[in-house]
């Protein structure tokens, strides 16, 4: 999929992370990596980018962009940190973090793993 076809996902992102997403697409293109983005979003205060198939060359570039988002205000792109307010996590700068507080830790993501029953 082309850079322009993947670019439509930026409208699903907070304004402060849109340049980060565009840079990721440019980095993938410059590296000759052709992937189709199937989803791009904010989740627990971090950028998440999903592609149509596993790609060992794309994975480190995507992971680096996702990691940069943890230090970048999702509203304006300035330096930010993880904040919580009304049970919502967001990465925000001091200006956009008004009304939010620093969480005690990272959001807990629980998994429900099922194991086969022993016979």
Short mmCIF file of N, CA, C and O in Angstrom, two decimals:
data_model
loop_
_atom_site.label_atom_id
_atom_site.label_comp_id
_atom_site.label_asym_id
_atom_site.label_seq_id
_atom_site.Cartn_x
_atom_site.Cartn_y
_atom_site.Cartn_z
N UNK A 1 0.86 -1.17 0.00
CA UNK A 1 0.00 0.00 0.00
C UNK A 1 0.90 1.23 0.00
O UNK A 1 1.94 1.26 0.62
N UNK A 2 0.47 2.26 -0.66
CA UNK A 2 1.30 3.45 -0.79
C UNK A 2 1.23 4.33 0.46
O UNK A 2 0.32 4.20 1.29
N UNK A 3 2.20 5.20 0.57
CA UNK A 3 2.27 6.16 1.65
C UNK A 3 0.96 6.94 1.75
O UNK A 3 0.40 7.11 2.84
N UNK A 4 0.44 7.41 0.63
CA UNK A 4 -0.78 8.21 0.64
C UNK A 4 -2.00 7.42 1.09
O UNK A 4 -2.88 7.95 1.77
N UNK A 5 -2.06 6.14 0.74
CA UNK A 5 -3.18 5.31 1.18
C UNK A 5 -3.14 5.07 2.69
O UNK A 5 -4.18 5.01 3.34
N UNK A 6 -1.94 4.95 3.24
CA UNK A 6 -1.81 4.78 4.70
C UNK A 6 -2.04 6.09 5.45
O UNK A 6 -2.42 6.07 6.61
N UNK A 7 -1.83 7.19 4.77
CA UNK A 7 -1.92 8.51 5.41
C UNK A 7 -3.31 8.82 5.95
O UNK A 7 -3.46 9.58 6.90
N UNK A 8 -4.36 8.20 5.41
CA UNK A 8 -5.71 8.50 5.89
C UNK A 8 -5.88 8.16 7.36
O UNK A 8 -6.75 8.70 8.04
N UNK A 9 -5.04 7.28 7.90
CA UNK A 9 -5.15 6.90 9.31
C UNK A 9 -4.77 8.05 10.25
O UNK A 9 -5.13 8.02 11.42
N UNK A 10 -4.07 9.06 9.74
CA UNK A 10 -3.69 10.15 10.63
C UNK A 10 -4.91 10.89 11.16
O UNK A 10 -4.86 11.45 12.25
N UNK A 11 -6.02 10.86 10.45
CA UNK A 11 -7.23 11.54 10.94
C UNK A 11 -7.80 10.85 12.18
O UNK A 11 -8.63 11.44 12.88
N UNK A 12 -7.38 9.64 12.48
CA UNK A 12 -7.82 8.92 13.67
C UNK A 12 -6.94 9.22 14.88
O UNK A 12 -7.21 8.72 15.97
N UNK A 13 -5.88 10.00 14.67
CA UNK A 13 -4.91 10.26 15.73
C UNK A 13 -5.10 11.65 16.32
O UNK A 13 -5.53 12.58 15.63
N UNK A 14 -4.70 11.83 17.58
CA UNK A 14 -4.69 13.17 18.15
C UNK A 14 -3.73 14.06 17.35
O UNK A 14 -2.72 13.58 16.81
N UNK A 15 -4.05 15.33 17.27
CA UNK A 15 -3.30 16.27 16.42
C UNK A 15 -1.80 16.29 16.71
O UNK A 15 -0.99 16.41 15.79
N UNK A 16 -1.41 16.16 17.96
CA UNK A 16 0.01 16.24 18.32
C UNK A 16 0.84 15.07 17.81
O UNK A 16 2.05 15.18 17.68
N UNK A 17 0.20 13.95 17.52
CA UNK A 17 0.92 12.77 17.03
C UNK A 17 0.87 12.62 15.52
O UNK A 17 1.51 11.72 14.97
N UNK A 18 0.14 13.45 14.84
CA UNK A 18 0.04 13.31 13.39
C UNK A 18 1.39 13.48 12.69
O UNK A 18 1.72 12.71 11.80
N UNK A 19 2.22 14.47 13.09
CA UNK A 19 3.55 14.56 12.46
C UNK A 19 4.40 13.32 12.74
O UNK A 19 5.16 12.88 11.87
N UNK A 20 4.27 12.75 13.92
CA UNK A 20 5.00 11.53 14.27
C UNK A 20 4.58 10.38 13.35
O UNK A 20 5.42 9.63 12.85
N UNK A 21 3.30 10.26 13.10
CA UNK A 21 2.79 9.21 12.21
C UNK A 21 3.27 9.44 10.78
O UNK A 21 3.71 8.51 10.11
N UNK A 22 3.22 10.70 10.31
CA UNK A 22 3.72 11.00 8.96
C UNK A 22 5.20 10.67 8.84
O UNK A 22 5.65 10.15 7.82
N UNK A 23 5.97 10.96 9.90
CA UNK A 23 7.40 10.64 9.88
C UNK A 23 7.62 9.13 9.83
O UNK A 23 8.50 8.64 9.12
N UNK A 24 6.81 8.38 10.56
CA UNK A 24 6.90 6.91 10.51
C UNK A 24 6.66 6.42 9.09
O UNK A 24 7.41 5.58 8.58
N UNK A 25 5.62 6.92 8.44
CA UNK A 25 5.34 6.50 7.06
C UNK A 25 6.50 6.85 6.14
O UNK A 25 6.88 6.06 5.27
N UNK A 26 7.09 8.04 6.33
CA UNK A 26 8.23 8.45 5.51
C UNK A 26 9.43 7.54 5.77
O UNK A 26 10.14 7.16 4.83
N UNK A 27 9.66 7.18 7.03
CA UNK A 27 10.77 6.28 7.37
C UNK A 27 10.57 4.90 6.75
O UNK A 27 11.53 4.31 6.23
N UNK A 28 9.35 4.40 6.81
CA UNK A 28 9.07 3.10 6.17
C UNK A 28 9.31 3.17 4.67
O UNK A 28 9.95 2.28 4.09
N UNK A 29 8.84 4.23 4.04
CA UNK A 29 9.02 4.41 2.59
C UNK A 29 10.50 4.52 2.25
O UNK A 29 10.98 3.87 1.30
N UNK A 30 11.25 5.32 3.02
CA UNK A 30 12.69 5.49 2.76
C UNK A 30 13.46 4.19 2.89
O UNK A 30 14.45 3.97 2.20
N UNK A 31 12.99 3.32 3.80
CA UNK A 31 13.64 2.02 4.00
C UNK A 31 13.19 0.99 2.97
O UNK A 31 13.63 -0.16 3.01
N UNK A 32 12.28 1.38 2.07
CA UNK A 32 11.79 0.45 1.06
C UNK A 32 10.82 -0.58 1.60
O UNK A 32 10.65 -1.65 1.02
N UNK A 33 10.18 -0.25 2.72
CA UNK A 33 9.25 -1.17 3.36
C UNK A 33 7.84 -0.80 2.95
O UNK A 33 7.38 0.31 3.18
N UNK A 34 7.15 -1.74 2.32
CA UNK A 34 5.79 -1.51 1.87
C UNK A 34 4.84 -2.35 2.71
O UNK A 34 4.81 -3.57 2.58
N UNK A 35 4.12 -1.67 3.61
CA UNK A 35 3.13 -2.35 4.45
C UNK A 35 1.83 -1.57 4.38
O UNK A 35 1.81 -0.38 4.04
N UNK A 36 0.76 -2.25 4.70
CA UNK A 36 -0.55 -1.59 4.75
C UNK A 36 -0.91 -1.41 6.22
O UNK A 36 -0.98 -2.36 6.98
N UNK A 37 -1.11 -0.15 6.61
CA UNK A 37 -1.55 0.14 7.97
C UNK A 37 -3.02 -0.24 8.05
O UNK A 37 -3.83 0.19 7.24
N UNK A 38 -3.36 -1.08 9.03
CA UNK A 38 -4.75 -1.50 9.20
C UNK A 38 -5.43 -0.72 10.33
O UNK A 38 -6.65 -0.72 10.41
N UNK A 39 -4.63 -0.08 11.18
CA UNK A 39 -5.20 0.76 12.22
C UNK A 39 -4.10 1.60 12.85
O UNK A 39 -2.97 1.13 13.04
N UNK A 40 -4.43 2.84 13.17
CA UNK A 40 -3.55 3.73 13.93
C UNK A 40 -4.44 4.46 14.92
O UNK A 40 -5.49 4.98 14.54
N UNK A 41 -4.03 4.45 16.20
CA UNK A 41 -4.88 5.04 17.23
C UNK A 41 -4.08 5.36 18.48
O UNK A 41 -2.91 4.98 18.60
N UNK A 42 -4.75 6.01 19.42
CA UNK A 42 -4.22 6.21 20.76
C UNK A 42 -4.81 5.13 21.64
O UNK A 42 -5.99 4.82 21.57
N UNK A 43 -3.96 4.52 22.47
CA UNK A 43 -4.45 3.52 23.42
C UNK A 43 -3.61 3.63 24.68
O UNK A 43 -2.39 3.51 24.63
N UNK A 44 -4.27 3.86 25.81
CA UNK A 44 -3.60 4.01 27.09
C UNK A 44 -2.49 5.05 27.04
O UNK A 44 -1.42 4.88 27.63
N UNK A 45 -2.72 6.14 26.31
CA UNK A 45 -1.76 7.22 26.25
C UNK A 45 -0.58 6.98 25.34
O UNK A 45 0.41 7.70 25.40
N UNK A 46 -0.65 5.98 24.49
CA UNK A 46 0.43 5.68 23.55
C UNK A 46 -0.11 5.51 22.14
O UNK A 46 -1.24 5.08 21.95
N UNK A 47 0.71 5.86 21.17
CA UNK A 47 0.39 5.61 19.78
C UNK A 47 0.44 4.12 19.53
O UNK A 47 1.34 3.42 20.01
N UNK A 48 -0.51 3.62 18.78
CA UNK A 48 -0.52 2.22 18.36
C UNK A 48 -0.69 2.19 16.85
O UNK A 48 -1.59 2.83 16.31
N UNK A 49 0.17 1.44 16.17
CA UNK A 49 0.10 1.30 14.72
C UNK A 49 0.11 -0.19 14.41
O UNK A 49 1.02 -0.92 14.83
N UNK A 50 -0.91 -0.63 13.70
CA UNK A 50 -1.05 -2.04 13.33
C UNK A 50 -0.93 -2.15 11.82
O UNK A 50 -1.45 -1.31 11.08
N UNK A 51 -0.23 -3.21 11.37
CA UNK A 51 -0.06 -3.43 9.94
C UNK A 51 -0.68 -4.77 9.56
O UNK A 51 -0.97 -5.60 10.42
N UNK A 52 -0.85 -4.97 8.25
CA UNK A 52 -1.59 -6.13 7.75
C UNK A 52 -0.88 -7.47 7.93
O UNK A 52 -1.51 -8.51 7.90
N UNK A 53 0.43 -7.46 8.11
CA UNK A 53 1.17 -8.70 8.25
C UNK A 53 2.45 -8.43 9.04
O UNK A 53 2.95 -7.32 9.03
N UNK A 54 2.95 -9.43 9.74
CA UNK A 54 4.21 -9.23 10.46
C UNK A 54 5.33 -8.87 9.48
O UNK A 54 5.41 -9.44 8.40
N UNK A 55 6.14 -7.91 9.85
CA UNK A 55 7.24 -7.49 9.00
C UNK A 55 8.42 -7.15 9.91
O UNK A 55 8.38 -6.16 10.65
N UNK A 56 9.48 -7.97 9.85
CA UNK A 56 10.63 -7.79 10.73
C UNK A 56 11.35 -6.47 10.49
O UNK A 56 11.93 -5.92 11.41
N UNK A 57 11.31 -5.95 9.28
CA UNK A 57 11.97 -4.69 8.99
C UNK A 57 11.14 -3.50 9.50
O UNK A 57 11.70 -2.49 9.93
N UNK A 58 9.83 -3.62 9.45
CA UNK A 58 8.96 -2.52 9.88
C UNK A 58 8.83 -2.44 11.40
O UNK A 58 8.66 -1.35 11.96
N UNK A 59 8.91 -3.58 12.07
CA UNK A 59 8.65 -3.63 13.51
C UNK A 59 9.48 -2.65 14.33
O UNK A 59 8.93 -1.94 15.18
N UNK A 60 10.81 -2.54 14.11
CA UNK A 60 11.58 -1.60 14.94
C UNK A 60 11.21 -0.13 14.67
O UNK A 60 11.24 0.68 15.59
N UNK A 61 10.87 0.18 13.43
CA UNK A 61 10.48 1.56 13.13
C UNK A 61 9.15 1.91 13.80
O UNK A 61 9.00 3.00 14.34
N UNK A 62 8.21 0.98 13.76
CA UNK A 62 6.91 1.19 14.40
C UNK A 62 7.09 1.29 15.91
O UNK A 62 6.54 2.18 16.56
N UNK A 63 7.89 0.39 16.48
CA UNK A 63 8.12 0.41 17.93
C UNK A 63 8.78 1.71 18.37
O UNK A 63 8.44 2.27 19.42
N UNK A 64 9.71 2.23 17.58
CA UNK A 64 10.38 3.49 17.92
C UNK A 64 9.39 4.66 17.91
O UNK A 64 9.42 5.51 18.80
N UNK A 65 8.50 4.69 16.92
CA UNK A 65 7.49 5.76 16.86
C UNK A 65 6.53 5.65 18.05
O UNK A 65 6.17 6.65 18.67
N UNK A 66 6.12 4.43 18.36
CA UNK A 66 5.23 4.23 19.50
C UNK A 66 5.90 4.67 20.79
O UNK A 66 5.28 5.30 21.65
N UNK A 67 7.19 4.38 20.94
CA UNK A 67 7.93 4.78 22.14
C UNK A 67 8.07 6.30 22.21
O UNK A 67 7.93 6.88 23.29
N UNK A 68 8.34 6.96 21.07
CA UNK A 68 8.44 8.43 21.07
C UNK A 68 7.13 9.07 21.51
O UNK A 68 7.13 10.11 22.15
N UNK A 69 6.01 8.43 21.18
CA UNK A 69 4.70 8.99 21.56
C UNK A 69 4.53 9.06 23.07
O UNK A 69 3.74 9.87 23.56
N UNK A 70 5.26 8.25 23.82
CA UNK A 70 5.12 8.24 25.28
C UNK A 70 5.76 9.46 25.93
O UNK A 70 5.61 9.66 27.13
N UNK A 71 6.46 10.26 25.13
CA UNK A 71 7.12 11.47 25.65
C UNK A 71 6.66 12.71 24.89
O UNK A 71 7.32 13.75 24.96
N UNK A 72 5.55 12.60 24.16
CA UNK A 72 5.09 13.68 23.28
C UNK A 72 3.61 13.95 23.53
O UNK A 72 2.80 13.03 23.45
N UNK A 73 3.27 15.20 23.83
CA UNK A 73 1.88 15.56 24.06
C UNK A 73 1.04 15.20 22.84
O UNK A 73 1.34 15.61 21.73
N UNK A 74 -0.01 14.45 23.08
CA UNK A 74 -0.85 14.02 21.96
C UNK A 74 -1.70 15.16 21.42
O UNK A 74 -2.22 15.06 20.32
N UNK A 75 -1.80 16.26 22.15
CA UNK A 75 -2.59 17.39 21.68
C UNK A 75 -1.78 18.39 20.85
O UNK A 75 -2.28 18.92 19.88
N UNK A 76 -0.51 18.64 21.26
CA UNK A 76 0.26 19.67 20.56
C UNK A 76 1.64 19.22 20.08
O UNK A 76 2.29 19.95 19.33
N UNK A 77 2.12 18.07 20.52
CA UNK A 77 3.42 17.57 20.08
C UNK A 77 4.58 18.00 20.95
O UNK A 77 5.71 17.57 20.73
N UNK A 78 4.33 18.86 21.96
CA UNK A 78 5.40 19.28 22.87
C UNK A 78 5.79 18.11 23.77
O UNK A 78 5.13 17.07 23.77
N UNK A 79 6.83 18.31 24.57
CA UNK A 79 7.24 17.28 25.52
C UNK A 79 6.08 17.00 26.47
O UNK A 79 5.42 17.93 26.95
N UNK A 80 5.81 15.73 26.71
CA UNK A 80 4.70 15.36 27.57
C UNK A 80 5.01 14.11 28.37
O UNK A 80 6.07 13.50 28.21
N UNK A 81 4.07 13.75 29.22
CA UNK A 81 4.21 12.54 30.02
C UNK A 81 2.83 11.94 30.24
O UNK A 81 1.81 12.60 30.06
N UNK A 82 2.83 10.68 30.67
CA UNK A 82 1.58 9.98 30.89
C UNK A 82 0.83 10.61 32.05
O UNK A 82 1.40 10.85 33.11
N UNK A 83 -0.45 10.88 31.82
CA UNK A 83 -1.32 11.48 32.82
C UNK A 83 -2.62 10.68 32.85
O UNK A 83 -2.94 9.95 31.91
N UNK A 84 -3.38 10.84 33.94
CA UNK A 84 -4.66 10.16 34.05
C UNK A 84 -5.69 11.15 34.60
O UNK A 84 -5.39 11.99 35.43
N UNK A 85 -6.89 11.04 34.06
CA UNK A 85 -8.00 11.87 34.51
C UNK A 85 -9.30 11.19 34.15
O UNK A 85 -9.48 10.76 33.01
N UNK A 86 -10.20 11.06 35.10
CA UNK A 86 -11.48 10.37 34.86
C UNK A 86 -11.27 8.99 34.25
O UNK A 86 -11.97 8.61 33.31
N UNK A 87 -10.29 8.28 34.76
CA UNK A 87 -9.97 6.91 34.32
C UNK A 87 -9.47 6.84 32.87
O UNK A 87 -9.42 5.77 32.29
N UNK A 88 -9.10 7.97 32.31
CA UNK A 88 -8.55 8.00 30.95
C UNK A 88 -7.06 8.33 31.03
O UNK A 88 -6.66 9.26 31.72
N UNK A 89 -6.26 7.56 30.31
CA UNK A 89 -4.83 7.82 30.23
C UNK A 89 -4.55 8.62 28.97
O UNK A 89 -5.14 8.37 27.92
N UNK A 90 -3.64 9.58 29.10
CA UNK A 90 -3.24 10.40 27.95
C UNK A 90 -1.82 10.89 28.18
O UNK A 90 -1.41 11.08 29.32
N UNK A 91 -1.08 11.09 27.11
CA UNK A 91 0.25 11.68 27.21
C UNK A 91 0.10 13.15 26.87
O UNK A 91 -0.28 13.50 25.75
N UNK A 92 0.36 14.00 27.87
CA UNK A 92 0.06 15.42 27.74
C UNK A 92 1.20 16.29 28.28
O UNK A 92 1.94 15.87 29.17
N UNK A 93 1.28 17.50 27.77
CA UNK A 93 2.21 18.49 28.29
C UNK A 93 1.55 19.17 29.50
O UNK A 93 0.38 18.90 29.82
N UNK A 94 2.27 20.07 30.14
CA UNK A 94 1.73 20.76 31.31
C UNK A 94 0.47 21.55 30.96
O UNK A 94 -0.52 21.51 31.69
N UNK A 95 0.47 22.22 29.82
CA UNK A 95 -0.68 23.03 29.41
C UNK A 95 -1.93 22.15 29.18
O UNK A 95 -3.01 22.46 29.68
N UNK A 96 -1.80 21.10 28.42
CA UNK A 96 -2.95 20.25 28.08
C UNK A 96 -3.28 19.23 29.18
O UNK A 96 -4.32 18.59 29.12
N UNK A 97 -2.41 19.11 30.17
CA UNK A 97 -2.64 18.17 31.26
C UNK A 97 -3.40 18.76 32.43
O UNK A 97 -3.55 18.10 33.45
N UNK A 98 -3.91 19.99 32.28
CA UNK A 98 -4.68 20.60 33.37
C UNK A 98 -5.88 19.71 33.69
O UNK A 98 -6.61 19.28 32.80
N UNK A 99 -6.04 19.40 34.97
CA UNK A 99 -7.13 18.52 35.39
C UNK A 99 -6.75 17.06 35.43
O UNK A 99 -7.51 16.22 35.90
N UNK A 100 -5.57 16.73 34.92
CA UNK A 100 -5.05 15.36 34.96
C UNK A 100 -3.99 15.28 36.06
O UNK A 100 -3.44 16.29 36.46
N UNK A 101 -3.69 14.09 36.51
CA UNK A 101 -2.63 13.88 37.49
C UNK A 101 -1.70 12.79 36.97
O UNK A 101 -2.04 12.02 36.07
N UNK A 102 -0.53 12.73 37.59
CA UNK A 102 0.40 11.66 37.23
C UNK A 102 -0.10 10.36 37.84
O UNK A 102 -0.44 10.31 39.02
N UNK A 103 -0.14 9.30 37.06
CA UNK A 103 -0.59 8.01 37.60
C UNK A 103 0.47 7.40 38.51
O UNK A 103 1.65 7.75 38.42
N UNK A 104 0.04 6.51 39.35
CA UNK A 104 0.99 5.81 40.23
C UNK A 104 1.86 4.84 39.45
O UNK A 104 2.95 4.49 39.87
N UNK A 105 1.38 4.38 38.30
CA UNK A 105 2.13 3.45 37.46
C UNK A 105 1.51 3.40 36.07
O UNK A 105 0.57 4.12 35.77
N UNK A 106 2.07 2.57 35.25
CA UNK A 106 1.55 2.38 33.89
C UNK A 106 0.17 1.73 33.98
O UNK A 106 -0.12 1.00 34.93
N UNK A 107 -0.68 1.95 32.98
CA UNK A 107 -1.99 1.28 33.00
C UNK A 107 -1.81 -0.23 32.99
O UNK A 107 -0.92 -0.76 32.33
N UNK A 108 -2.64 -0.91 33.75
CA UNK A 108 -2.58 -2.36 33.78
C UNK A 108 -3.44 -2.92 32.66
O UNK A 108 -4.60 -2.55 32.52
N UNK A 109 -2.84 -3.75 31.88
CA UNK A 109 -3.56 -4.41 30.80
C UNK A 109 -3.68 -5.87 31.19
O UNK A 109 -2.67 -6.55 31.37
N UNK A 110 -4.89 -6.34 31.38
CA UNK A 110 -5.06 -7.71 31.82
C UNK A 110 -5.36 -8.61 30.64
O UNK A 110 -6.01 -8.22 29.68
N UNK A 111 -4.87 -9.81 30.72
CA UNK A 111 -5.11 -10.82 29.70
C UNK A 111 -5.85 -11.98 30.34
O UNK A 111 -5.57 -12.36 31.48
N UNK A 112 -6.76 -12.53 29.62
CA UNK A 112 -7.49 -13.70 30.09
C UNK A 112 -7.01 -14.89 29.26
O UNK A 112 -7.46 -15.10 28.15
N UNK A 113 -6.08 -15.63 29.82
CA UNK A 113 -5.51 -16.77 29.11
C UNK A 113 -6.23 -18.03 29.55
O UNK A 113 -6.44 -18.27 30.73
N UNK A 114 -6.58 -18.84 28.60
CA UNK A 114 -7.25 -20.10 28.91
C UNK A 114 -6.31 -21.25 28.56
O UNK A 114 -5.74 -21.28 27.47
N UNK A 115 -6.19 -22.15 29.47
CA UNK A 115 -5.36 -23.31 29.26
C UNK A 115 -6.26 -24.52 29.10
O UNK A 115 -7.32 -24.59 29.72
N UNK A 116 -5.84 -25.49 28.33
CA UNK A 116 -6.66 -26.71 28.21
C UNK A 116 -6.80 -27.39 29.57
O UNK A 116 -5.88 -27.36 30.37
N UNK A 117 -7.94 -27.94 29.80
CA UNK A 117 -8.16 -28.64 31.06
C UNK A 117 -7.35 -29.93 31.08
O UNK A 117 -7.20 -30.60 30.07
N UNK A 118 -6.83 -30.21 32.25
CA UNK A 118 -6.13 -31.48 32.42
C UNK A 118 -7.14 -32.59 32.50
O UNK A 118 -8.17 -32.49 33.16
N UNK A 119 -6.91 -33.67 31.80
CA UNK A 119 -7.83 -34.83 31.84
C UNK A 119 -7.45 -35.80 32.91
O UNK A 119 -6.41 -36.03 33.28
#
